[in-house]
Amino acid sequence: MNSRRPEASREKLEAWLRYYDDLNLGEFYTSRRSMGKRSVKSPEDPSKTAAPVVPVAIPFAVPAAPAPILPVMHAPSLFEALDRVEGDTLEIIRENLGECTRCQLHKQRNKIVFGVGNPRAEIVFVGEGPGHDEDVQGLPFVGRAGKLLTQMIEAMGLQREDVYICNVVKCRPPENRKPEDDEVATCSPYLYRQIDVIAPKAIVCLGGVAAQALLKTKDPISRFRGNWFDFRNSKLLATYHPAYLLRNPNAKGEVWKDLQKVMAFLGLKPKKSPR
Ligand code: URA
């Protein structure tokens, strides 16, 4: 899809796609596409095909009871096609974003937090939005929650530099409030483009805001965390946000189980000996 498409045409196209989305034709569209020439990764549940989860003691926490696994439907949206840009790169996306003033979040931000990490990462972590420390440094997950995220990544046998880390919104919401729907909608196309360029095998949504934004659901994360979904050409799994874990350390066991699923899917072994 060409990024230079005039706004009027885009609006017409959006209205047209909204109509087809309302008819739930997204599934039909992606099924057709997966049968055609464009290769779409297998829709199989990776938890059924990947190596079994290695039982390892939680390296950063106390175990908790397993959460029930409930199926959640995610109908792919026709809008996905609108965000795809041929020949895209992370540099082009950053350039297109510019000194963004597209939503009200720009008014109080200090720095745009675009994202950081390996542009060829197999795994992308998506958080909610920058906090105070991130806004000051222009880097995602560098505060207290970020330090816990780094521990989680290292417990998975990876380094921060191996993965890509970004957020649903790129500017800090005032007082760390949740981003509004219109702010998410304005910023999401850039996130989708980042994901398309990186083409990770797995996306881990950190917290309900990220998961709800990407899966386009209002269901609470407790209903679907730890389950795999198809998202664009990747597999997506949601787990609790590290900031939530700082407030609720007992949930670390559930998060470690989720991360072990991701490790099994990616064939990762924990490098650290469990404490
Ligand atoms: N919380 C987030 O969701 N993202 C960050 O970058 C930092 C904290």
Tab-separated table of C-alpha atoms and ligand atoms in Angstrom:
chain	number	residue	atom	x	y	z
A	1	MET	CA	0.000	0.000	0.000
A	2	ASN	CA	1.436	3.362	-0.959
A	3	SER	CA	1.974	5.792	1.956
A	4	ARG	CA	1.394	8.750	-0.398
A	5	ARG	CA	-2.249	7.797	-0.983
A	6	PRO	CA	-4.238	11.088	-0.779
A	7	GLU	CA	-6.259	11.472	2.436
A	8	ALA	CA	-9.614	11.637	0.569
A	9	SER	CA	-8.996	8.319	-1.171
A	10	ARG	CA	-7.885	6.811	2.094
A	11	GLU	CA	-11.096	7.957	3.780
A	12	LYS	CA	-13.192	6.434	0.972
A	13	LEU	CA	-11.225	3.228	1.215
A	14	GLU	CA	-11.619	3.184	4.987
A	15	ALA	CA	-15.384	3.643	4.732
A	16	TRP	CA	-15.526	0.813	2.235
A	17	LEU	CA	-13.414	-1.465	4.416
A	18	ARG	CA	-15.444	-0.544	7.527
A	19	TYR	CA	-18.545	-1.719	5.713
A	20	TYR	CA	-16.910	-5.064	4.860
A	21	ASP	CA	-15.463	-5.320	8.365
A	22	ASP	CA	-18.957	-4.843	9.780
A	23	LEU	CA	-20.003	-7.790	7.645
A	24	ASN	CA	-17.149	-9.797	9.219
A	25	LEU	CA	-15.513	-10.409	5.879
A	26	GLY	CA	-11.999	-10.070	7.324
A	27	GLU	CA	-11.791	-13.811	7.934
A	28	PHE	CA	-12.877	-14.471	4.367
A	29	TYR	CA	-10.290	-12.048	3.023
A	30	THR	CA	-7.367	-13.519	4.979
A	31	SER	CA	-8.452	-17.109	4.258
A	32	ARG	CA	-8.501	-16.314	0.545
A	33	ARG	CA	-5.109	-14.669	0.829
A	34	SER	CA	-3.616	-17.663	2.622
A	35	MET	CA	-4.783	-19.878	-0.251
A	36	GLY	CA	-3.330	-17.591	-2.878
A	37	LYS	CA	0.217	-16.650	-3.855
A	38	ARG	CA	1.069	-14.494	-0.813
A	39	SER	CA	2.543	-16.713	1.824
A	40	VAL	CA	0.892	-16.479	5.199
A	41	LYS	CA	2.465	-18.346	8.076
A	42	SER	CA	0.702	-21.477	9.289
A	43	PRO	CA	-2.387	-20.725	11.353
A	44	GLU	CA	-1.627	-23.732	13.561
A	45	ASP	CA	-1.500	-23.173	17.304
A	46	PRO	CA	2.273	-23.163	18.001
A	47	SER	CA	1.690	-24.524	21.479
A	48	LYS	CA	0.503	-27.745	19.769
A	49	THR	CA	3.413	-28.022	17.339
A	50	ALA	CA	6.372	-26.580	19.257
A	51	ALA	CA	8.698	-28.475	21.560
A	52	PRO	CA	7.202	-29.133	24.984
A	53	VAL	CA	7.543	-26.411	27.593
A	54	VAL	CA	10.642	-26.999	29.723
A	55	PRO	CA	9.636	-27.091	33.371
A	56	VAL	CA	11.960	-24.589	35.019
A	57	ALA	CA	11.630	-22.837	38.363
A	58	ILE	CA	10.509	-19.226	37.988
A	59	PRO	CA	13.697	-17.188	37.841
A	60	PHE	CA	12.106	-13.927	38.846
A	61	ALA	CA	9.206	-14.902	41.068
A	62	VAL	CA	6.792	-16.947	43.155
A	63	PRO	CA	4.634	-19.580	41.395
A	64	ALA	CA	0.892	-19.078	41.120
A	65	ALA	CA	-2.056	-21.255	40.128
A	66	PRO	CA	-2.409	-21.734	36.332
A	67	ALA	CA	-4.964	-19.487	34.655
A	68	PRO	CA	-7.824	-21.214	32.795
A	69	ILE	CA	-7.294	-21.215	29.042
A	70	LEU	CA	-10.350	-19.769	27.324
A	71	PRO	CA	-10.657	-19.430	23.577
A	72	VAL	CA	-10.906	-15.853	22.303
A	73	MET	CA	-11.821	-15.053	18.746
A	74	HIS	CA	-9.835	-12.482	16.807
A	75	ALA	CA	-11.345	-11.719	13.425
A	76	PRO	CA	-8.627	-10.309	11.174
A	77	SER	CA	-9.509	-6.851	9.917
A	78	LEU	CA	-9.495	-5.681	6.325
A	79	PHE	CA	-7.851	-2.515	7.626
A	80	GLU	CA	-4.596	-4.452	7.969
A	81	ALA	CA	-4.025	-3.985	4.254
A	82	LEU	CA	-4.187	-0.195	4.629
A	83	ASP	CA	-1.164	-0.062	6.915
A	84	ARG	CA	1.130	-2.122	4.718
A	85	VAL	CA	3.757	-0.035	2.932
A	86	GLU	CA	5.932	-1.578	0.254
A	87	GLY	CA	9.687	-1.158	0.738
A	88	ASP	CA	9.141	0.077	4.272
A	89	THR	CA	11.959	0.267	6.829
A	90	LEU	CA	12.106	1.316	10.466
A	91	GLU	CA	14.024	4.428	9.369
A	92	ILE	CA	11.276	5.413	6.893
A	93	ILE	CA	8.600	4.867	9.536
A	94	ARG	CA	10.512	7.034	12.013
A	95	GLU	CA	10.921	9.693	9.340
A	96	ASN	CA	7.205	9.580	8.447
A	97	LEU	CA	6.335	9.969	12.119
A	98	GLY	CA	8.447	13.129	12.298
A	99	GLU	CA	7.820	15.420	15.257
A	100	CYS	CA	4.305	14.009	15.402
A	101	THR	CA	1.379	16.255	16.424
A	102	ARG	CA	-1.368	13.919	15.156
A	103	CYS	CA	-2.967	13.439	18.586
A	104	GLN	CA	-3.132	15.412	21.789
A	105	LEU	CA	-0.393	13.365	23.478
A	106	HIS	CA	2.230	15.448	21.690
A	107	LYS	CA	1.359	18.483	23.817
A	108	GLN	CA	2.947	17.214	27.015
A	109	ARG	CA	5.523	14.790	25.756
A	110	ASN	CA	9.214	15.406	26.062
A	111	LYS	CA	10.531	12.792	23.593
A	112	ILE	CA	8.843	10.438	21.144
A	113	VAL	CA	9.554	6.840	22.165
A	114	PHE	CA	9.696	5.079	18.820
A	115	GLY	CA	11.046	1.673	19.829
A	116	VAL	CA	14.405	0.032	20.222
A	117	GLY	CA	16.161	-3.242	19.497
A	118	ASN	CA	17.000	-5.702	16.788
A	119	PRO	CA	15.250	-4.823	13.499
A	120	ARG	CA	15.338	-8.550	12.662
A	121	ALA	CA	14.130	-9.725	16.057
A	122	GLU	CA	12.175	-12.953	16.300
A	123	ILE	CA	10.234	-11.472	19.162
A	124	VAL	CA	8.659	-8.051	19.641
A	125	PHE	CA	7.440	-6.882	23.046
A	126	VAL	CA	4.656	-4.307	22.886
A	127	GLY	CA	3.857	-2.212	25.940
A	128	GLU	CA	1.212	0.391	26.632
A	129	GLY	CA	2.962	3.732	26.381
A	130	PRO	CA	6.001	5.561	27.696
A	131	GLY	CA	6.177	6.538	31.361
A	132	HIS	CA	8.224	9.312	32.923
A	133	ASP	CA	11.672	7.739	32.475
A	134	GLU	CA	10.920	6.691	28.908
A	135	ASP	CA	9.654	10.187	28.055
A	136	VAL	CA	12.881	11.697	29.373
A	137	GLN	CA	15.203	9.241	27.596
A	138	GLY	CA	13.198	8.578	24.431
A	139	LEU	CA	13.606	4.844	25.008
A	140	PRO	CA	10.973	2.236	25.919
A	141	PHE	CA	10.959	0.323	29.202
A	142	VAL	CA	13.899	1.962	30.944
A	143	GLY	CA	12.217	2.618	34.319
A	144	ARG	CA	11.397	0.137	37.102
A	145	ALA	CA	9.012	-1.879	34.955
A	146	GLY	CA	11.647	-1.854	32.230
A	147	LYS	CA	14.234	-3.347	34.556
A	148	LEU	CA	11.839	-6.177	35.339
A	149	LEU	CA	11.196	-6.627	31.616
A	150	THR	CA	14.959	-6.912	31.082
A	151	GLN	CA	15.061	-9.652	33.750
A	152	MET	CA	12.203	-11.438	32.028
A	153	ILE	CA	13.984	-11.258	28.661
A	154	GLU	CA	17.215	-12.551	30.199
A	155	ALA	CA	15.337	-15.351	31.965
A	156	MET	CA	14.204	-16.406	28.478
A	157	GLY	CA	17.855	-16.798	27.473
A	158	LEU	CA	17.943	-13.550	25.482
A	159	GLN	CA	19.436	-10.090	25.820
A	160	ARG	CA	17.495	-6.851	25.346
A	161	GLU	CA	19.484	-6.250	22.156
A	162	ASP	CA	18.131	-9.504	20.681
A	163	VAL	CA	14.500	-8.396	20.823
A	164	TYR	CA	12.529	-5.336	19.723
A	165	ILE	CA	10.636	-3.296	22.310
A	166	CYS	CA	7.982	-0.694	21.566
A	167	ASN	CA	4.622	0.609	22.719
A	168	VAL	CA	1.109	1.090	21.420
A	169	VAL	CA	1.448	4.877	21.749
A	170	LYS	CA	4.732	6.649	21.234
A	171	CYS	CA	4.139	9.646	23.514
A	172	ARG	CA	3.656	9.579	27.266
A	173	PRO	CA	0.014	9.925	28.342
A	174	PRO	CA	-0.193	12.640	31.028
A	175	GLU	CA	-0.053	11.272	34.586
A	176	ASN	CA	0.528	7.827	33.046
A	177	ARG	CA	-3.186	7.505	32.266
A	178	LYS	CA	-4.275	4.833	29.796
A	179	PRO	CA	-4.157	6.021	26.187
A	180	GLU	CA	-7.560	6.989	24.768
A	181	ASP	CA	-9.054	5.013	21.874
A	182	ASP	CA	-8.445	7.861	19.402
A	183	GLU	CA	-4.789	8.119	20.490
A	184	VAL	CA	-4.342	4.379	20.001
A	185	ALA	CA	-6.069	4.548	16.625
A	186	THR	CA	-3.837	7.423	15.495
A	187	CYS	CA	-0.579	5.783	16.586
A	188	SER	CA	-1.357	2.141	15.699
A	189	PRO	CA	-0.604	2.337	11.962
A	190	TYR	CA	3.023	3.151	12.828
A	191	LEU	CA	3.202	0.217	15.236
A	192	TYR	CA	1.722	-2.091	12.600
A	193	ARG	CA	4.283	-0.897	10.081
A	194	GLN	CA	7.074	-1.559	12.602
A	195	ILE	CA	5.730	-5.066	13.149
A	196	ASP	CA	5.404	-5.679	9.399
A	197	VAL	CA	9.002	-4.568	8.782
A	198	ILE	CA	10.453	-6.641	11.621
A	199	ALA	CA	8.179	-9.591	10.814
A	200	PRO	CA	8.808	-11.296	14.161
A	201	LYS	CA	7.800	-14.880	14.776
A	202	ALA	CA	6.207	-13.879	18.067
A	203	ILE	CA	4.675	-10.727	19.522
A	204	VAL	CA	4.292	-10.511	23.277
A	205	CYS	CA	1.768	-7.921	24.412
A	206	LEU	CA	2.605	-6.598	27.843
A	207	GLY	CA	-0.641	-5.803	29.595
A	208	GLY	CA	-4.266	-5.335	28.690
A	209	VAL	CA	-3.925	-2.053	26.820
A	210	ALA	CA	-1.446	-3.472	24.296
A	211	ALA	CA	-3.357	-6.732	23.933
A	212	GLN	CA	-6.725	-5.034	23.545
A	213	ALA	CA	-5.335	-2.574	21.005
A	214	LEU	CA	-3.759	-5.235	18.806
A	215	LEU	CA	-6.499	-7.835	19.130
A	216	LYS	CA	-9.223	-5.188	18.921
A	217	THR	CA	-11.081	-6.518	21.927
A	218	LYS	CA	-12.405	-5.011	25.134
A	219	ASP	CA	-12.135	-8.344	26.980
A	220	PRO	CA	-10.012	-8.215	30.123
A	221	ILE	CA	-6.541	-9.666	29.612
A	222	SER	CA	-7.205	-12.256	32.344
A	223	ARG	CA	-9.638	-13.874	29.894
A	224	PHE	CA	-7.069	-14.570	27.189
A	225	ARG	CA	-3.517	-14.163	28.495
A	226	GLY	CA	-1.285	-17.112	27.677
A	227	ASN	CA	-3.255	-18.001	24.527
A	228	TRP	CA	-1.830	-17.754	21.016
A	229	PHE	CA	-3.467	-15.640	18.315
A	230	ASP	CA	-2.693	-14.918	14.701
A	231	PHE	CA	-1.707	-11.298	14.255
A	232	ARG	CA	-0.810	-10.129	10.755
A	233	ASN	CA	1.964	-12.630	9.855
A	234	SER	CA	3.043	-13.364	13.423
A	235	LYS	CA	1.822	-15.243	16.464
A	236	LEU	CA	0.706	-13.060	19.339
A	237	LEU	CA	0.493	-13.893	23.029
A	238	ALA	CA	-0.510	-11.506	25.797
A	239	THR	CA	0.822	-11.578	29.320
A	240	TYR	CA	0.674	-9.258	32.294
A	241	HIS	CA	2.537	-5.959	32.241
A	242	PRO	CA	5.770	-5.814	34.279
A	243	ALA	CA	4.345	-2.787	36.149
A	244	TYR	CA	1.436	-5.014	37.215
A	245	LEU	CA	3.961	-7.593	38.410
A	246	LEU	CA	5.688	-4.956	40.526
A	247	ARG	CA	2.355	-4.402	42.281
A	248	ASN	CA	1.322	-8.086	42.237
A	249	PRO	CA	4.436	-10.270	42.528
A	250	ASN	CA	2.253	-13.363	42.924
A	251	ALA	CA	1.321	-13.102	39.248
A	252	LYS	CA	4.939	-13.670	38.190
A	253	GLY	CA	4.364	-17.427	38.060
A	254	GLU	CA	1.640	-17.008	35.448
A	255	VAL	CA	3.817	-14.691	33.405
A	256	TRP	CA	6.720	-17.133	33.546
A	257	LYS	CA	4.418	-19.860	32.205
A	258	ASP	CA	3.427	-17.541	29.348
A	259	LEU	CA	7.058	-16.758	28.584
A	260	GLN	CA	7.907	-20.458	28.618
A	261	LYS	CA	5.289	-20.971	25.896
A	262	VAL	CA	7.024	-18.306	23.830
A	263	MET	CA	10.390	-19.952	24.506
A	264	ALA	CA	9.062	-23.347	23.420
A	265	PHE	CA	7.672	-21.789	20.240
A	266	LEU	CA	10.988	-20.097	19.445
A	267	GLY	CA	13.130	-23.031	20.616
A	268	LEU	CA	14.790	-20.958	23.359
A	269	LYS	CA	16.456	-22.390	26.432
A	270	PRO	CA	16.918	-20.341	29.604
A	271	LYS	CA	20.600	-19.392	29.940
A	272	LYS	CA	20.474	-18.584	33.629
A	273	SER	CA	20.417	-21.365	36.178
A	274	PRO	CA	17.094	-21.055	37.991
A	275	ARG	CA	17.208	-19.527	41.460
B	1	URA	N1	5.295	0.944	30.472
B	1	URA	C1	5.017	0.745	29.166
B	1	URA	O1	3.961	0.236	28.823
B	1	URA	N2	5.913	1.101	28.280
B	1	URA	C2	7.082	1.655	28.589
B	1	URA	O2	7.866	1.950	27.700
B	1	URA	C3	7.353	1.839	29.963
B	1	URA	C4	6.455	1.475	30.872
